[in-house]
Short mmCIF file of C-alpha atoms and ligand atoms in Angstrom, two decimals:
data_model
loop_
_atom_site.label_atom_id
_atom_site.label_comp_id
_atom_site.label_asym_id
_atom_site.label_seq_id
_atom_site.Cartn_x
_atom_site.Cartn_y
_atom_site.Cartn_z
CA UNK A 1 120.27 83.19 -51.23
CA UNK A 2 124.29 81.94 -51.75
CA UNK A 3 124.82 81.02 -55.28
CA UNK A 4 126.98 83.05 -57.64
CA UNK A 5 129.94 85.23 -56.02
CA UNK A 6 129.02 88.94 -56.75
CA UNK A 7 132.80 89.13 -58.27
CA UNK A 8 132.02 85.67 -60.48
CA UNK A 9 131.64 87.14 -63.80
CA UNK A 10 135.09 86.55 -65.06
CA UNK A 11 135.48 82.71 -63.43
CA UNK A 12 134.63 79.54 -65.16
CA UNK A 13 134.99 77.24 -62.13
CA UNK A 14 133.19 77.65 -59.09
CA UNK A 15 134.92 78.09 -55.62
CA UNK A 16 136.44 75.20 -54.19
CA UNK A 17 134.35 74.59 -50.75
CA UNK A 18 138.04 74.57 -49.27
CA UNK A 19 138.78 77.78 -50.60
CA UNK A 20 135.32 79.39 -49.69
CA UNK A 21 135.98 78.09 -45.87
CA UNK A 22 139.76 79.44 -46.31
CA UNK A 23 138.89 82.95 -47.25
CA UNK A 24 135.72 83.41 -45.52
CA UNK A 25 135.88 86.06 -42.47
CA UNK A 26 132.19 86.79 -41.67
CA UNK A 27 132.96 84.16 -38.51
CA UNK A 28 134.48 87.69 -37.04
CA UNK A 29 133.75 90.52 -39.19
CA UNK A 30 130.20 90.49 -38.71
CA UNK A 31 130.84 92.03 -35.95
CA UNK A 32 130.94 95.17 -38.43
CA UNK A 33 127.70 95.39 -39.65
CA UNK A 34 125.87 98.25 -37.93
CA UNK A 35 128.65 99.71 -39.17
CA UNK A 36 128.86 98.51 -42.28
CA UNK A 37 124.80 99.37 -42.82
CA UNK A 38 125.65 102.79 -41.39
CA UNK A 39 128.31 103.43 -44.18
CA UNK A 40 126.45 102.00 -46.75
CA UNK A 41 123.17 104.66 -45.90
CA UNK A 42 125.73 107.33 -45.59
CA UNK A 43 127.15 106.34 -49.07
CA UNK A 44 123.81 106.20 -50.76
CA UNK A 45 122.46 109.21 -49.28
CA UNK A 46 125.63 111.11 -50.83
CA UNK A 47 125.30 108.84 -54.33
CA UNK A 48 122.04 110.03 -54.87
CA UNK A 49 122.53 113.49 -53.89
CA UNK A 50 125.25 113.70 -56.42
CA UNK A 51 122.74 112.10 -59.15
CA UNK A 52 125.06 109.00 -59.76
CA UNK A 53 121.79 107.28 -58.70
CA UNK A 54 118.20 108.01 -58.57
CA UNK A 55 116.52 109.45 -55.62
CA UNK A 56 113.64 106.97 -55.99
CA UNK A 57 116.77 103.99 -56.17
CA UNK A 58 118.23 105.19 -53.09
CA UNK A 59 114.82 105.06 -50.95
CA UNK A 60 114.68 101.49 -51.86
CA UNK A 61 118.12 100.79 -51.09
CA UNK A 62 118.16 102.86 -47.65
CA UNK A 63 114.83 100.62 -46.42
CA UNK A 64 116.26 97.36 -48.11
CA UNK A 65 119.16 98.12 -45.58
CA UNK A 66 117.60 99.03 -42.51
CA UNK A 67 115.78 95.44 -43.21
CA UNK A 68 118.31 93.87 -42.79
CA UNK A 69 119.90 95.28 -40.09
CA UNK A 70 117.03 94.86 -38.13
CA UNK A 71 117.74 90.99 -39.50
CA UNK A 72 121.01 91.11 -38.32
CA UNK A 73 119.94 92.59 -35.21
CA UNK A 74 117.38 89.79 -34.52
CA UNK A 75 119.79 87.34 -35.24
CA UNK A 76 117.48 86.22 -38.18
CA UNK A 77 120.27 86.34 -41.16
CA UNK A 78 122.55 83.07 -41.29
CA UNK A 79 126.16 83.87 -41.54
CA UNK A 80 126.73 81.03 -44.15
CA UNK A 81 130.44 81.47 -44.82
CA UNK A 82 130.15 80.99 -48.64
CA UNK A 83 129.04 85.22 -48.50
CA UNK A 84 132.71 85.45 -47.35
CA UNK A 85 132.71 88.85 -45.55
CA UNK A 86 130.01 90.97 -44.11
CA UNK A 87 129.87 93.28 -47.12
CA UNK A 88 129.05 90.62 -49.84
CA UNK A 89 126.69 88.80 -47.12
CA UNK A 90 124.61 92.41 -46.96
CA UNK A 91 124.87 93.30 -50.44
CA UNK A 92 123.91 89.88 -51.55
CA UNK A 93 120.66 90.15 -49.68
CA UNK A 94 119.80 93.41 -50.24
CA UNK A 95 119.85 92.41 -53.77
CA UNK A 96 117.59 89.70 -53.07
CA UNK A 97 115.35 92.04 -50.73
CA UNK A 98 115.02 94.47 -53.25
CA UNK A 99 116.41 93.43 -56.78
CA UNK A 100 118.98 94.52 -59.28
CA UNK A 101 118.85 97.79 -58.27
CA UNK A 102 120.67 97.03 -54.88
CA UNK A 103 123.67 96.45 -56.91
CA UNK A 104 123.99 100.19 -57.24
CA UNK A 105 124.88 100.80 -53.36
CA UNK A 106 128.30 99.51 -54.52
CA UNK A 107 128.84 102.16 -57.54
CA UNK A 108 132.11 104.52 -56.73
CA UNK A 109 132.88 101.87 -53.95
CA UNK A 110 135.29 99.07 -53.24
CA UNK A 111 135.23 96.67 -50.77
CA UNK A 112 138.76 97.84 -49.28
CA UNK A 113 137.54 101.68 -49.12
CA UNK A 114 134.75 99.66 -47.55
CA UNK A 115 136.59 98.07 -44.78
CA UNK A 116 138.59 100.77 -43.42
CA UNK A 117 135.53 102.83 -43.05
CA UNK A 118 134.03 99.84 -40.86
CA UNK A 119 137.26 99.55 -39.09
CA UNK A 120 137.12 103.59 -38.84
CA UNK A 121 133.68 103.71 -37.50
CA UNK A 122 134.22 100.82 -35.28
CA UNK A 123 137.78 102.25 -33.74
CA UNK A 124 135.56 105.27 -32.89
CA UNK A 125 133.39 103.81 -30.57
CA UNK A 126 136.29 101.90 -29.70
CA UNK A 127 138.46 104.88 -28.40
CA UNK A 128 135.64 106.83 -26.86
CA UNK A 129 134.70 103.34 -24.65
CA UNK A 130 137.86 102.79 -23.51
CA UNK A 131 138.35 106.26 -22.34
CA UNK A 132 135.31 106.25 -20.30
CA UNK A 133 136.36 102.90 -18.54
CA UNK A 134 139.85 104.34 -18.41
CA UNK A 135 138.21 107.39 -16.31
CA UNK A 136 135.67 104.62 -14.25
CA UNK A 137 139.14 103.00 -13.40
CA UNK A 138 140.74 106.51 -12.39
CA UNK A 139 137.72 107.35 -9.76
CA UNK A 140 137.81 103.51 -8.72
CA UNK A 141 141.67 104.44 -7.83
CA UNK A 142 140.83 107.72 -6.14
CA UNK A 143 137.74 106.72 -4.58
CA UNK A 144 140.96 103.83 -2.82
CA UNK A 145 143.01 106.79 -2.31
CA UNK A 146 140.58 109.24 -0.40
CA UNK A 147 139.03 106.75 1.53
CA UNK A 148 142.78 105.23 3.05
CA UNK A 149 144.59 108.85 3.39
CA UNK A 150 146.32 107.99 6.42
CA UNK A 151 147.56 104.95 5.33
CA UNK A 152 151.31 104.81 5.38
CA UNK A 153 153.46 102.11 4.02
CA UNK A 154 156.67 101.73 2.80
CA UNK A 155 157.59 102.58 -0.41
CA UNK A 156 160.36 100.35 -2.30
CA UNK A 157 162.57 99.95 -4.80
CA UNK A 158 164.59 96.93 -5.95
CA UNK A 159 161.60 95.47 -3.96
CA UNK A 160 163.20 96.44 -0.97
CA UNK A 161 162.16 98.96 1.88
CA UNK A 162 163.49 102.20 0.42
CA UNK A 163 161.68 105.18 2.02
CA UNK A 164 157.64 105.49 3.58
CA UNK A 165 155.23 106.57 1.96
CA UNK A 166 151.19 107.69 1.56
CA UNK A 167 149.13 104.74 -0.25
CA UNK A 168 147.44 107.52 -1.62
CA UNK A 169 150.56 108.62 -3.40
CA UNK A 170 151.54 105.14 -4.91
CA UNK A 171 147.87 104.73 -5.88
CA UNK A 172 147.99 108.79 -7.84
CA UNK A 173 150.97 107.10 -9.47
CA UNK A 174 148.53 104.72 -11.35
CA UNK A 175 146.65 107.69 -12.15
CA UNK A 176 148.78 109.21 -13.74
CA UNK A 177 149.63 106.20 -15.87
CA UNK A 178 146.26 106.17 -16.66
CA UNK A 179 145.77 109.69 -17.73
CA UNK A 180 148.48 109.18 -19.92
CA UNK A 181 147.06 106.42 -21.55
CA UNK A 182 143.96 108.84 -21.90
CA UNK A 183 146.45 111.38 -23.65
CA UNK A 184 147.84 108.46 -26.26
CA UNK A 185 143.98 107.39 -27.23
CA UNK A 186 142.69 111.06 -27.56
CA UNK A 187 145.79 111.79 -30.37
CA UNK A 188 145.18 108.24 -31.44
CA UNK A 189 141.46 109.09 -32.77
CA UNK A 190 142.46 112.19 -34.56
CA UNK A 191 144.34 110.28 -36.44
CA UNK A 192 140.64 107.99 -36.55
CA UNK A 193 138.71 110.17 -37.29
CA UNK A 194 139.22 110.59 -40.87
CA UNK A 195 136.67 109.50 -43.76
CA UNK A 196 138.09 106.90 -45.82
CA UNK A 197 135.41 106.47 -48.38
CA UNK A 198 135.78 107.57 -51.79
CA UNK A 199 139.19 105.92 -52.37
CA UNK A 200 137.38 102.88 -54.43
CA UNK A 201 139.95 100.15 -54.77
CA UNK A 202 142.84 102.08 -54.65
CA UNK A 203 143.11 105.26 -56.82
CA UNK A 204 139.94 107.00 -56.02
CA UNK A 205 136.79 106.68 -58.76
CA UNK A 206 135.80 108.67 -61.48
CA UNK A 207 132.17 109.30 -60.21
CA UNK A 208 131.51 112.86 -59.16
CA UNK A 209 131.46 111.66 -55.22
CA UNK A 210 131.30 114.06 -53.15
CA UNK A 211 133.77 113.14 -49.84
CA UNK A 212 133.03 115.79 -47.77
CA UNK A 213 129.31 115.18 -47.44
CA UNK A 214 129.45 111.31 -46.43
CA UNK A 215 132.14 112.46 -43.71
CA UNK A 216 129.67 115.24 -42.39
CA UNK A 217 126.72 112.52 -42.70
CA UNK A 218 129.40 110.16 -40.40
CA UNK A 219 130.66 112.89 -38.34
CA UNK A 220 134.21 113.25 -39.00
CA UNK A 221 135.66 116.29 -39.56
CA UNK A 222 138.12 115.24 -42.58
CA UNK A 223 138.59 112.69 -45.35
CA UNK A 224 141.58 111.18 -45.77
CA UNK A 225 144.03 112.53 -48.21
CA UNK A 226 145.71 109.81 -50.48
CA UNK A 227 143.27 106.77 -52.29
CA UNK A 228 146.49 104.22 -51.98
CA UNK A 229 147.00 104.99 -47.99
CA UNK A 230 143.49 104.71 -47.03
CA UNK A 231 143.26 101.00 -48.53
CA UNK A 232 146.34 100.36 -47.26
CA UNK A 233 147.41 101.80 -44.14
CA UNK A 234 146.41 99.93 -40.66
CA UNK A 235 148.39 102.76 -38.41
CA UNK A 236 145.26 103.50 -36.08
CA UNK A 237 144.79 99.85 -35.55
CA UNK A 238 148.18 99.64 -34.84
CA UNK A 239 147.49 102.59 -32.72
CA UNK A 240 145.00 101.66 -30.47
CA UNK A 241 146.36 98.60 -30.36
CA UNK A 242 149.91 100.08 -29.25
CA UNK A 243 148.09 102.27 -26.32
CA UNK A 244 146.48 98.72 -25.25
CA UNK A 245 149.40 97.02 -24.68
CA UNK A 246 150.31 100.49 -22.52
CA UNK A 247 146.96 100.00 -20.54
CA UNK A 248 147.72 96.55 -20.25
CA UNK A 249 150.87 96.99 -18.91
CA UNK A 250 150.22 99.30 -16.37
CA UNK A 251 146.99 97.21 -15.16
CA UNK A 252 149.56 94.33 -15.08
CA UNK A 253 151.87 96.19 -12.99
CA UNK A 254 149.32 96.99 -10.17
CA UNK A 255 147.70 93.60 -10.49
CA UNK A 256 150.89 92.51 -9.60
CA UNK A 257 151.31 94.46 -6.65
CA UNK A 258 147.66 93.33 -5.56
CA UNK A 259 148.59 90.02 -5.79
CA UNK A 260 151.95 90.69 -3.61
CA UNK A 261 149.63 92.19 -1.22
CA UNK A 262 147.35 89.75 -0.81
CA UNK A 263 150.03 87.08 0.49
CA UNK A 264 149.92 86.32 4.00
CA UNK A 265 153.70 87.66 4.32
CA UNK A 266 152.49 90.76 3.26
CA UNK A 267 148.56 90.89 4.61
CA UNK A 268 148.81 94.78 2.95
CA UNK A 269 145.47 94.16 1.30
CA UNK A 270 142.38 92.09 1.01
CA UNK A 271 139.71 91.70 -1.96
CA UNK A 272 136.23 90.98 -1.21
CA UNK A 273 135.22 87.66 -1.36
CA UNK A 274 133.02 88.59 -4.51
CA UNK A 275 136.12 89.08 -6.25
CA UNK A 276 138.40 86.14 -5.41
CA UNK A 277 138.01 82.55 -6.05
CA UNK A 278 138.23 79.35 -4.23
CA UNK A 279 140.55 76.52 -4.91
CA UNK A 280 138.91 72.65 -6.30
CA UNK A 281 141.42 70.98 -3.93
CA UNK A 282 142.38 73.03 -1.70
CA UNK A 283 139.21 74.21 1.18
CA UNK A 284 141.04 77.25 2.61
CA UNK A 285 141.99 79.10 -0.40
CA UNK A 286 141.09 82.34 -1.41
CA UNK A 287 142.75 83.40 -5.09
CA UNK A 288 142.93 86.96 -6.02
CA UNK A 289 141.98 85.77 -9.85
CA UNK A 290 141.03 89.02 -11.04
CA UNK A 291 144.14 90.33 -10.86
CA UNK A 292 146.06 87.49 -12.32
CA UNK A 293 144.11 86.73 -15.04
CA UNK A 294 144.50 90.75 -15.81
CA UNK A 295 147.99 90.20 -15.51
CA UNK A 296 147.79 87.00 -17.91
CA UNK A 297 145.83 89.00 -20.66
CA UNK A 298 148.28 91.11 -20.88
CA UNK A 299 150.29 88.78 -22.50
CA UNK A 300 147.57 88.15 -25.44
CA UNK A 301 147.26 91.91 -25.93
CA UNK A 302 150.93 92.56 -26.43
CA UNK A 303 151.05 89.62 -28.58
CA UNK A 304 148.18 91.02 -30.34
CA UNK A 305 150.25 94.21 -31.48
CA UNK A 306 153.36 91.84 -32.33
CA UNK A 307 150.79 90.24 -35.17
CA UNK A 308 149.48 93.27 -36.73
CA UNK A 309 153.54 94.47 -37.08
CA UNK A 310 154.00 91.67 -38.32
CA UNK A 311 151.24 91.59 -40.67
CA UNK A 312 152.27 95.00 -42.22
CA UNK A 313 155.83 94.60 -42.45
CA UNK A 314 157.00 95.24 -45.98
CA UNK A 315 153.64 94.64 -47.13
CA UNK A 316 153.45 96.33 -50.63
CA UNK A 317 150.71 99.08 -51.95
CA UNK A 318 147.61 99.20 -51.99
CA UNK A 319 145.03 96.29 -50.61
CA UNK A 320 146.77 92.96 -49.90
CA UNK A 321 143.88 90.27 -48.65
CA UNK A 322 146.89 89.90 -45.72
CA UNK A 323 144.94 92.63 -44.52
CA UNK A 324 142.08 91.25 -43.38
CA UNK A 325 143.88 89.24 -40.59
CA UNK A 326 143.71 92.55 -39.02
CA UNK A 327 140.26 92.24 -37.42
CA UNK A 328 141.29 89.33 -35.15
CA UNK A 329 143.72 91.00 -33.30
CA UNK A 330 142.13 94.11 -33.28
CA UNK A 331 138.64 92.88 -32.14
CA UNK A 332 140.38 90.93 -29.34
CA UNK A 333 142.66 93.69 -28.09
CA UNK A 334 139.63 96.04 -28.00
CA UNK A 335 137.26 93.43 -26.11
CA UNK A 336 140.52 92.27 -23.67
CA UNK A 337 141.71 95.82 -22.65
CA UNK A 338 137.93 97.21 -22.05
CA UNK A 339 136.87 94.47 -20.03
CA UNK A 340 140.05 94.19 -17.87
CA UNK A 341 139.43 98.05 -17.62
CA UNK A 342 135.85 97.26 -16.34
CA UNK A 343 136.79 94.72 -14.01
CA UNK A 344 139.39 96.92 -12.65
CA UNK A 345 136.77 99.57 -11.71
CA UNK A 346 134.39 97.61 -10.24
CA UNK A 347 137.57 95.70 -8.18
CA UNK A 348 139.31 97.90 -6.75
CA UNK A 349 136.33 99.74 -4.58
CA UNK A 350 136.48 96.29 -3.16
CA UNK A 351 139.85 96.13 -1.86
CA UNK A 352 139.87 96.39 2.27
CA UNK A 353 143.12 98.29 3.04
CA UNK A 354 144.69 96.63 6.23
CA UNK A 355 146.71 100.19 7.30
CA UNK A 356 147.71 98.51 10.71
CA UNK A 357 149.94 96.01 8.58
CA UNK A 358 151.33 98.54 6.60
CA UNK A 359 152.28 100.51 9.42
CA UNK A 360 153.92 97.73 11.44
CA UNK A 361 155.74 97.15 7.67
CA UNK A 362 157.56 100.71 7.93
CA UNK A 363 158.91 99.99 10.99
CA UNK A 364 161.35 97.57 9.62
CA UNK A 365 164.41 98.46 6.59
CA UNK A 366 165.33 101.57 8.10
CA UNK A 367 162.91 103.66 5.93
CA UNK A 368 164.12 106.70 7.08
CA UNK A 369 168.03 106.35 6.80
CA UNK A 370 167.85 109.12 3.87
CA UNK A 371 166.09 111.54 6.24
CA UNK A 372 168.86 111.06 8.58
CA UNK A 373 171.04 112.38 5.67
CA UNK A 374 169.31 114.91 4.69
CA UNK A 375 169.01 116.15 8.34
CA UNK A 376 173.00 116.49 8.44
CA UNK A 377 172.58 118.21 4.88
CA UNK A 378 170.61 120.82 6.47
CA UNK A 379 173.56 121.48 8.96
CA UNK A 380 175.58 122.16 5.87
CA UNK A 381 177.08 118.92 5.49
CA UNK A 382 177.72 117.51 2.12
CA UNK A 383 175.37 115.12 1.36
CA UNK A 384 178.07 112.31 -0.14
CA UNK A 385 179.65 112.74 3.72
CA UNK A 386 176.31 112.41 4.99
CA UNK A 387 175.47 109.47 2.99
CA UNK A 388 179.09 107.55 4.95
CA UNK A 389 177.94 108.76 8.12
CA UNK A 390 174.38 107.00 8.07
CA UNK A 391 175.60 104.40 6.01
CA UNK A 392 177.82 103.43 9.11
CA UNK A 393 174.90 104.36 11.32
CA UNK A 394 173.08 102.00 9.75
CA UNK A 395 175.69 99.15 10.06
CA UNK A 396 175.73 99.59 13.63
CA UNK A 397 171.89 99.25 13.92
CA UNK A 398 171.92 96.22 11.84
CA UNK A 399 175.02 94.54 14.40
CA UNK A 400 173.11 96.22 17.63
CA UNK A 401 169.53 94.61 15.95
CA UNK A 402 168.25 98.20 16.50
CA UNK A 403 165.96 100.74 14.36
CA UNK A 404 167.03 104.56 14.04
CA UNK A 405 164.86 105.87 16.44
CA UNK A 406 165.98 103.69 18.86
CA UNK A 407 169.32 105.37 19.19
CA UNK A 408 170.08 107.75 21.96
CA UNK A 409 171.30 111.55 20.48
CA UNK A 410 175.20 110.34 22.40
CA UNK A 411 175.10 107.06 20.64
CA UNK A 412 174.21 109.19 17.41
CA UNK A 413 177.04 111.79 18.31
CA UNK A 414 179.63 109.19 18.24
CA UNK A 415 179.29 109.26 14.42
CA UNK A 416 178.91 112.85 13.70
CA UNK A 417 179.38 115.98 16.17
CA UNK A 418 176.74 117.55 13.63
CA UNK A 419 173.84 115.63 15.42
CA UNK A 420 171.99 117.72 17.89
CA UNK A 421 168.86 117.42 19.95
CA UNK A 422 166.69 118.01 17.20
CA UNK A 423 167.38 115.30 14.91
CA UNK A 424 164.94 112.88 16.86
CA UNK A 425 162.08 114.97 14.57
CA UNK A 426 163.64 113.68 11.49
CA UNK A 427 163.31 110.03 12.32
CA UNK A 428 159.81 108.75 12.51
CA UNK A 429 157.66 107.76 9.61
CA UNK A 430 155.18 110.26 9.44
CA UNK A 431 157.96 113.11 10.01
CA UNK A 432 159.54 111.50 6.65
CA UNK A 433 156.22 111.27 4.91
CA UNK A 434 155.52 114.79 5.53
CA UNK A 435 158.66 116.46 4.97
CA UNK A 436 158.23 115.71 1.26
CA UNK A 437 155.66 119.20 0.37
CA UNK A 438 157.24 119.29 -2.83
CA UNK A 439 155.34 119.04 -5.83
CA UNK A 440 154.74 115.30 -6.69
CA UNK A 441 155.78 114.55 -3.52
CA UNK A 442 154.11 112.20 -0.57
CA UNK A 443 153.81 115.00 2.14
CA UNK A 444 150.31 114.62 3.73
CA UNK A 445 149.61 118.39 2.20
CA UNK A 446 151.02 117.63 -1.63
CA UNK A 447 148.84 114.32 -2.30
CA UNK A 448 145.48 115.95 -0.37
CA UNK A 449 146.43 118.88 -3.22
CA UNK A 450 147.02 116.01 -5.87
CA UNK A 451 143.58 114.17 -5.28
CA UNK A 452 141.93 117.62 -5.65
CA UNK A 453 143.31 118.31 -8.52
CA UNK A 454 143.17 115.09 -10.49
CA UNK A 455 139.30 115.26 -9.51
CA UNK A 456 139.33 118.40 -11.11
CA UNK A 457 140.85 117.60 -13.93
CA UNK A 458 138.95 114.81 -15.03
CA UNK A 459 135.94 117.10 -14.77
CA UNK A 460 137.85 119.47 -16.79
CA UNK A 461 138.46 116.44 -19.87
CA UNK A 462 136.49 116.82 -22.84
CA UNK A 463 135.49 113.46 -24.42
CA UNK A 464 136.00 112.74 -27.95
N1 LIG B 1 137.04 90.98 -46.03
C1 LIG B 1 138.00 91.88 -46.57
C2 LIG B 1 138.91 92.43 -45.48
O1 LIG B 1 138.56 92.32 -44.36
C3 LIG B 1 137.31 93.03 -47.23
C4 LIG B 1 138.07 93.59 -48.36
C5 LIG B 1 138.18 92.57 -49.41
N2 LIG B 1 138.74 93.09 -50.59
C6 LIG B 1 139.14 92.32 -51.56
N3 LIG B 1 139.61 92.87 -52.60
N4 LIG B 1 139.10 91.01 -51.48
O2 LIG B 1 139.97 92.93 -45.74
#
């Protein structure tokens, strides 16, 4: 079935073979073509309905194309590049399938009208996956949370001991993340879910289309507004691709923190062996993989937004074939993110919290230096003053070799006359870990309140 190029009639030459494999991008859009089929039907349905076609035409064309995607679907059509894209590969053979009159499907229709309805459609399903394997990672990280309650460790910052707190709490602080990233993808397919069709090459056609139907027939709720920005505009790839790189990051961020973990100095954590890999050389190693390799893709998916700016930087109106580098990065960014996502969910169930270790960990760094502060601020002391005191506290405990609540309420005394009996309840780990009942805060009481709720509220989300 190749031959002449549907768009031959005004060439002389035929297409250099070098050219054909230059332009050709059916390698990776075919991945469109349910899509693609799906448009089309929508588009015919609405063609014939307006009488720009025949009713009888239509039928023909509607079975020629569920032929073939049952074709496509049986892997039974070649993808022989010289059809160039996925639209002129099932055009061309519905015209064989059926004959001449499969060249209507393409009246009032352009290829690049064409593609962004694919790219539409396919972003669609795209958003609505990743938000359910955005929510399977969410329970994964609650399910972690719930189970390890009591687990304590210390919380840092400048990767230093800083002050203790619930691994609950620094798990809900992933959820969060997450839930955010949620919030960016539902706004990003609003902006979706809008029908492109109908804006023909650029500046709309002069057939009596009617928009609105094919978007009800597709299920969006709006056409888009201006021919020239539908064939032009990439935003929502750009979009999703944007609230990627934010997914990415954060996975990357507690795949990182897994990994730390995992070490022997730290021994916080452990991964099932079903999870980890071994080493060729080396007989006694255990790798956590998963969580580097998450870590690694990252990279790819950032640099996958850097290419689509790139490819849309001062790119003029309307269609520019530039565009159709889009579907690499895209494609990739959507298949990266939603299988780290995946892997994520069904890791981190696996992950054996060693709460002993992380206990023994807050007994070192002084984790509760700021309590000791804040004790003296609740005898009215200002808390710059009470900052010195501790500070010099602290310095003593260091030169002594010492923790806080090793020091006697007299050897406390001969820093501040404020110290009295009761300041020994301000000292230990869980007293610290507790005091904090504000909202957002790691008190025992706050994140039991915060797993509640962020149960509830992902009960609560509607999908789009
Ligand atoms: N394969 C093309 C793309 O992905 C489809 C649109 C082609 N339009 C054109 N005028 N050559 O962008």
């Amino acid at each position: 079935m190749a031959g002449k190029k549907p768009w031959a009639g005004r060439f002389s030459q035929a297409t250099h073979k070098a050219v054909e494999e230059f332009t050709v991008s059916l390698h990776f859009d075919h991945k469109l073509y349910t899509y693609d089929i799906q448009g089309s039907i929508a588009h015919c349905r609405m063609l014939a309905r307006q009488k720009i076609i025949a009713a009888g035409e239509a039928k023909k064309i509607i079975a020629g194309l569920e032929a073939i995607r049952r074709e496509l679907d049986a892997g039974k059509l070649s993808l022989r590049p010289e059809f160039e894209d996925i639209h002129m590969l099932i055009e061309s053979r519905l015209i064989e399938k059926i004959g001449p009159v499969g060249g209507k499907l393409h009246t009032a229709r352009s290829r690049n009208d064409q593609i962004a309805l694919d790219i539409s459609l396919y972003l669609r399903d795209a958003v609505r996956g990743t938000i359910a394997l955005i929510e399977a990672a969410q329970k994964a990280l609650l399910g972690l949370a719930e189970k390890n309650i009591d687990a304590v460790l210390p919380g840092f910052t400048h990767m230093q001991h800083a002050q203790p707190v619930l691994l609950a709490h620094h798990l809900l602080a992933y959820f969060e993340m997450l839930d955010r990233d949620r919030d960016r993808l539902e706004g990003c397919f609003v902006r979706v879910n809008r029908m492109p069709l109908g804006a023909g090459a650029l500046a709309g056609t002069p057939h009596p289309v009617d928009r609105e139907y094919v978007a009800k027939l597709l299920g969006y709720p709006e056409v888009t507004r201006n021919s020239m920005d539908t064939v032009a505009d990439r935003d929502t790839q750009i979009e999703y691709c944007s609230c990627a790189a934010i997914i990415m990051m954060h996975l990357s961020r507690l795949c990182e923190e897994l990994v730390i973990w995992m070490s022997p100095e730290f021994q916080f954590i452990d991964i099932a062996d079903a999870f980890c890999t071994g080493s060729s050389i080396m007989p006694q190693k255990k790798n956590p993989d998963v969580a580097e390799l998450v870590r690694g893709k990252t990279g790819r998916v950032y640099g996958n937004l850097m290419s689509l700016f790139t490819l849309l930087k001062s790119l003029p109106l309307a269609y520019n074939r530039d565009l159709q580098e889009d579907k690499i990065a895209l494609f990739d960014t959507v298949e990266t993110v939603q299988s780290c996502l995946n892997i994520m969910a069904l890791m981190l169930p696996e992950v054996k919290v060693n709460k002993g270790r992380m206990r023994s960990a807050t007994q070192s760094g002084f984790l509760t230096a700021t309590d000791l502060a804040d004790y003296l601020v609740s005898k009215k002391m200002p808390f710059r003053t009470a900052h010195e005191v501790v500070g010099k506290v602290v310095g003593h405990c260091v030169h002594m070799g010492k923790s806080l609540w090793d020091m006697s309420l007299a050897e406390l005394q001969r820093f501040s006359p404020v110290f009295k009996a009761d300041v020994m309840g301000w000292l230990t780990i869980d007293a610290s870990v507790n005091s904090r009942k504000c909202i957002g805060g790691t008190g025992t009481a706050a994140v039991k309140k915060a797993l509640a709720a962020a149960r509830a509220g992902l009960k609560k989300r509607k999908k789009p």
